[in-house]
């Protein structure tokens, strides 16, 4: 086997490795036990916490990726990608400027049950702190302009199943 053959084999591996690793990373979220919704076993065992946080990751169009996460204690049960605010407004005043397309302010929110919203779902979010922001919620959209926007229908349906089955009534925006 000559040098050209070895070069081809090495290039093939170099090109395939990122695709394989990308598949493994993508599979990790889908491997979470509650990713597609609750099971009888997952509903047992104590209080659930729903939170959302900004990540350092970006969607292909430059919008910040947020994660909506469901925990029981330290155990992560489900994680759904989301958006909040538009790319150019991530550092805008998040507490006092309604309608400025900034992400949700950090803090605790009362979470309403999922309700029909056209052909989609809406979860009402009421801040438990002083702010002039209003009409906040979780719904399916992309990008977001101030709410928590979950782009995929399957993800918002799974979240709705969890909220209905476990009666989660709070959301904490971490950062």
mmCIF file of C-alpha atoms in Angstrom:
data_model
loop_
_atom_site.group_PDB
_atom_site.id
_atom_site.type_symbol
_atom_site.label_atom_id
_atom_site.label_comp_id
_atom_site.label_asym_id
_atom_site.label_seq_id
_atom_site.Cartn_x
_atom_site.Cartn_y
_atom_site.Cartn_z
ATOM 1 C CA UNK A 1 0.000 0.000 0.000
ATOM 2 C CA UNK A 2 1.506 3.245 -1.133
ATOM 3 C CA UNK A 3 1.432 6.745 0.252
ATOM 4 C CA UNK A 4 -1.503 7.882 -1.962
ATOM 5 C CA UNK A 5 -3.713 5.078 -0.623
ATOM 6 C CA UNK A 6 -2.847 5.921 3.014
ATOM 7 C CA UNK A 7 -3.547 9.593 2.323
ATOM 8 C CA UNK A 8 -7.013 8.702 0.997
ATOM 9 C CA UNK A 9 -7.742 6.545 4.058
ATOM 10 C CA UNK A 10 -6.609 9.321 6.421
ATOM 11 C CA UNK A 11 -8.717 11.934 4.583
ATOM 12 C CA UNK A 12 -11.747 9.660 4.694
ATOM 13 C CA UNK A 13 -11.374 9.278 8.453
ATOM 14 C CA UNK A 14 -10.805 13.008 8.898
ATOM 15 C CA UNK A 15 -14.014 13.773 6.995
ATOM 16 C CA UNK A 16 -16.101 11.075 8.672
ATOM 17 C CA UNK A 17 -15.023 11.706 12.260
ATOM 18 C CA UNK A 18 -16.787 15.099 12.695
ATOM 19 C CA UNK A 19 -19.966 13.668 11.178
ATOM 20 C CA UNK A 20 -19.838 10.699 13.510
ATOM 21 C CA UNK A 21 -19.075 12.821 16.557
ATOM 22 C CA UNK A 22 -21.798 15.289 15.611
ATOM 23 C CA UNK A 23 -24.246 12.401 15.480
ATOM 24 C CA UNK A 24 -23.128 11.257 18.931
ATOM 25 C CA UNK A 25 -23.533 14.740 20.394
ATOM 26 C CA UNK A 26 -26.978 15.128 18.844
ATOM 27 C CA UNK A 27 -27.979 11.698 20.113
ATOM 28 C CA UNK A 28 -27.013 12.608 23.683
ATOM 29 C CA UNK A 29 -30.019 14.943 24.173
ATOM 30 C CA UNK A 30 -32.394 12.420 22.647
ATOM 31 C CA UNK A 31 -31.003 9.791 25.035
ATOM 32 C CA UNK A 32 -32.221 11.718 28.078
ATOM 33 C CA UNK A 33 -34.937 9.648 29.791
ATOM 34 C CA UNK A 34 -37.686 12.299 29.625
ATOM 35 C CA UNK A 35 -36.836 13.903 26.292
ATOM 36 C CA UNK A 36 -40.041 12.794 24.586
ATOM 37 C CA UNK A 37 -42.258 13.237 27.631
ATOM 38 C CA UNK A 38 -42.953 11.697 31.016
ATOM 39 C CA UNK A 39 -43.274 8.032 31.849
ATOM 40 C CA UNK A 40 -44.926 6.599 34.944
ATOM 41 C CA UNK A 41 -41.510 5.790 36.415
ATOM 42 C CA UNK A 42 -40.118 9.283 35.722
ATOM 43 C CA UNK A 43 -43.109 10.953 37.375
ATOM 44 C CA UNK A 44 -42.197 9.247 40.676
ATOM 45 C CA UNK A 45 -39.488 10.419 42.991
ATOM 46 C CA UNK A 46 -39.812 14.011 44.072
ATOM 47 C CA UNK A 47 -40.049 17.576 42.905
ATOM 48 C CA UNK A 48 -39.209 18.590 39.346
ATOM 49 C CA UNK A 49 -37.492 21.860 38.479
ATOM 50 C CA UNK A 50 -37.904 23.579 35.127
ATOM 51 C CA UNK A 51 -35.299 26.143 34.151
ATOM 52 C CA UNK A 52 -33.893 27.880 31.119
ATOM 53 C CA UNK A 53 -30.460 29.296 30.490
ATOM 54 C CA UNK A 54 -28.389 30.942 27.788
ATOM 55 C CA UNK A 55 -25.594 28.876 26.326
ATOM 56 C CA UNK A 56 -22.487 29.996 24.458
ATOM 57 C CA UNK A 57 -23.755 28.126 21.382
ATOM 58 C CA UNK A 58 -25.395 29.800 18.383
ATOM 59 C CA UNK A 59 -27.982 28.699 15.860
ATOM 60 C CA UNK A 60 -26.679 28.853 12.245
ATOM 61 C CA UNK A 61 -28.258 32.314 11.794
ATOM 62 C CA UNK A 62 -26.401 33.756 14.815
ATOM 63 C CA UNK A 63 -29.199 33.652 17.393
ATOM 64 C CA UNK A 64 -28.168 32.482 20.858
ATOM 65 C CA UNK A 65 -29.173 28.930 21.805
ATOM 66 C CA UNK A 66 -30.968 28.679 25.112
ATOM 67 C CA UNK A 67 -31.790 25.377 26.834
ATOM 68 C CA UNK A 68 -35.070 24.618 28.568
ATOM 69 C CA UNK A 69 -34.141 21.925 31.083
ATOM 70 C CA UNK A 70 -36.079 19.627 33.369
ATOM 71 C CA UNK A 71 -34.292 18.330 36.480
ATOM 72 C CA UNK A 72 -35.101 16.211 39.478
ATOM 73 C CA UNK A 73 -32.389 17.192 41.923
ATOM 74 C CA UNK A 74 -29.089 16.976 40.046
ATOM 75 C CA UNK A 75 -30.479 14.554 37.433
ATOM 76 C CA UNK A 76 -31.201 16.070 34.008
ATOM 77 C CA UNK A 77 -34.348 14.413 32.608
ATOM 78 C CA UNK A 78 -34.854 16.458 29.445
ATOM 79 C CA UNK A 79 -33.298 19.383 27.560
ATOM 80 C CA UNK A 80 -34.841 21.271 24.655
ATOM 81 C CA UNK A 81 -33.145 23.935 22.505
ATOM 82 C CA UNK A 82 -34.856 27.311 22.492
ATOM 83 C CA UNK A 83 -34.309 30.980 21.662
ATOM 84 C CA UNK A 84 -35.051 34.145 23.620
ATOM 85 C CA UNK A 85 -34.546 37.578 22.147
ATOM 86 C CA UNK A 86 -32.929 38.236 18.785
ATOM 87 C CA UNK A 87 -29.212 37.998 18.066
ATOM 88 C CA UNK A 88 -28.497 41.741 18.062
ATOM 89 C CA UNK A 89 -30.413 42.378 21.319
ATOM 90 C CA UNK A 90 -28.886 39.754 23.660
ATOM 91 C CA UNK A 91 -27.246 42.458 25.790
ATOM 92 C CA UNK A 92 -30.224 44.884 25.800
ATOM 93 C CA UNK A 93 -31.963 45.841 29.062
ATOM 94 C CA UNK A 94 -33.905 42.687 29.912
ATOM 95 C CA UNK A 95 -35.956 44.060 32.833
ATOM 96 C CA UNK A 96 -37.314 47.469 31.956
ATOM 97 C CA UNK A 97 -37.703 47.842 28.227
ATOM 98 C CA UNK A 98 -40.780 46.074 26.955
ATOM 99 C CA UNK A 99 -40.840 45.353 23.251
ATOM 100 C CA UNK A 100 -37.090 45.687 22.752
ATOM 101 C CA UNK A 101 -36.544 42.070 21.566
ATOM 102 C CA UNK A 102 -34.270 41.331 24.544
ATOM 103 C CA UNK A 103 -34.215 37.877 26.167
ATOM 104 C CA UNK A 104 -36.269 37.157 29.268
ATOM 105 C CA UNK A 105 -34.789 38.604 32.456
ATOM 106 C CA UNK A 106 -33.249 36.199 34.958
ATOM 107 C CA UNK A 107 -35.512 35.268 37.863
ATOM 108 C CA UNK A 108 -38.476 33.133 38.893
ATOM 109 C CA UNK A 109 -41.717 33.017 36.928
ATOM 110 C CA UNK A 110 -45.105 31.485 37.551
ATOM 111 C CA UNK A 111 -45.770 29.027 34.722
ATOM 112 C CA UNK A 112 -49.287 28.568 33.412
ATOM 113 C CA UNK A 113 -50.522 25.292 31.952
ATOM 114 C CA UNK A 114 -50.183 24.779 28.199
ATOM 115 C CA UNK A 115 -53.096 26.334 26.335
ATOM 116 C CA UNK A 116 -54.068 26.221 22.665
ATOM 117 C CA UNK A 117 -52.640 29.179 20.723
ATOM 118 C CA UNK A 118 -53.761 28.956 17.113
ATOM 119 C CA UNK A 119 -52.352 25.637 15.936
ATOM 120 C CA UNK A 120 -49.714 25.697 18.670
ATOM 121 C CA UNK A 121 -49.348 25.956 22.434
ATOM 122 C CA UNK A 122 -48.792 28.853 24.823
ATOM 123 C CA UNK A 123 -47.515 28.667 28.430
ATOM 124 C CA UNK A 124 -48.094 31.946 30.244
ATOM 125 C CA UNK A 125 -45.104 33.308 32.204
ATOM 126 C CA UNK A 126 -45.693 35.797 35.019
ATOM 127 C CA UNK A 127 -42.552 37.326 36.561
ATOM 128 C CA UNK A 128 -42.287 36.992 40.360
ATOM 129 C CA UNK A 129 -40.193 40.166 40.494
ATOM 130 C CA UNK A 130 -40.672 43.785 39.526
ATOM 131 C CA UNK A 131 -40.445 44.489 35.801
ATOM 132 C CA UNK A 132 -42.325 46.383 33.112
ATOM 133 C CA UNK A 133 -42.111 43.367 30.801
ATOM 134 C CA UNK A 134 -45.471 41.733 30.037
ATOM 135 C CA UNK A 135 -47.191 39.260 27.700
ATOM 136 C CA UNK A 136 -44.389 36.745 28.279
ATOM 137 C CA UNK A 137 -44.634 33.053 27.582
ATOM 138 C CA UNK A 138 -43.206 29.871 26.155
ATOM 139 C CA UNK A 139 -44.410 28.995 22.687
ATOM 140 C CA UNK A 140 -43.276 27.490 19.396
ATOM 141 C CA UNK A 141 -41.568 29.988 17.146
ATOM 142 C CA UNK A 142 -38.172 30.965 15.835
ATOM 143 C CA UNK A 143 -36.473 33.287 16.396
ATOM 144 C CA UNK A 144 -37.796 34.748 19.602
ATOM 145 C CA UNK A 145 -38.381 38.380 20.368
ATOM 146 C CA UNK A 146 -38.590 38.205 24.145
ATOM 147 C CA UNK A 147 -40.381 35.010 25.098
ATOM 148 C CA UNK A 148 -38.920 31.515 25.287
ATOM 149 C CA UNK A 149 -39.340 30.137 21.784
ATOM 150 C CA UNK A 150 -39.048 26.412 21.184
ATOM 151 C CA UNK A 151 -38.627 25.795 17.448
ATOM 152 C CA UNK A 152 -39.644 22.116 17.211
ATOM 153 C CA UNK A 153 -43.223 20.948 17.638
ATOM 154 C CA UNK A 154 -42.154 17.603 19.154
ATOM 155 C CA UNK A 155 -40.161 19.457 21.837
ATOM 156 C CA UNK A 156 -42.977 21.777 22.897
ATOM 157 C CA UNK A 157 -45.382 18.814 22.920
ATOM 158 C CA UNK A 158 -43.005 16.901 25.220
ATOM 159 C CA UNK A 159 -42.713 19.922 27.530
ATOM 160 C CA UNK A 160 -46.512 20.266 27.579
ATOM 161 C CA UNK A 161 -46.865 16.590 28.525
ATOM 162 C CA UNK A 162 -44.473 17.092 31.445
ATOM 163 C CA UNK A 163 -46.239 20.257 32.649
ATOM 164 C CA UNK A 164 -49.678 18.625 32.452
ATOM 165 C CA UNK A 165 -48.645 15.337 34.099
ATOM 166 C CA UNK A 166 -46.559 16.817 36.913
ATOM 167 C CA UNK A 167 -48.257 20.197 37.348
ATOM 168 C CA UNK A 168 -44.993 22.139 37.176
ATOM 169 C CA UNK A 169 -45.916 25.750 37.971
ATOM 170 C CA UNK A 170 -42.591 27.592 38.073
ATOM 171 C CA UNK A 171 -39.784 28.363 35.673
ATOM 172 C CA UNK A 172 -36.448 29.780 36.669
ATOM 173 C CA UNK A 173 -34.458 31.802 34.129
ATOM 174 C CA UNK A 174 -30.897 31.228 35.324
ATOM 175 C CA UNK A 175 -28.855 33.806 33.385
#
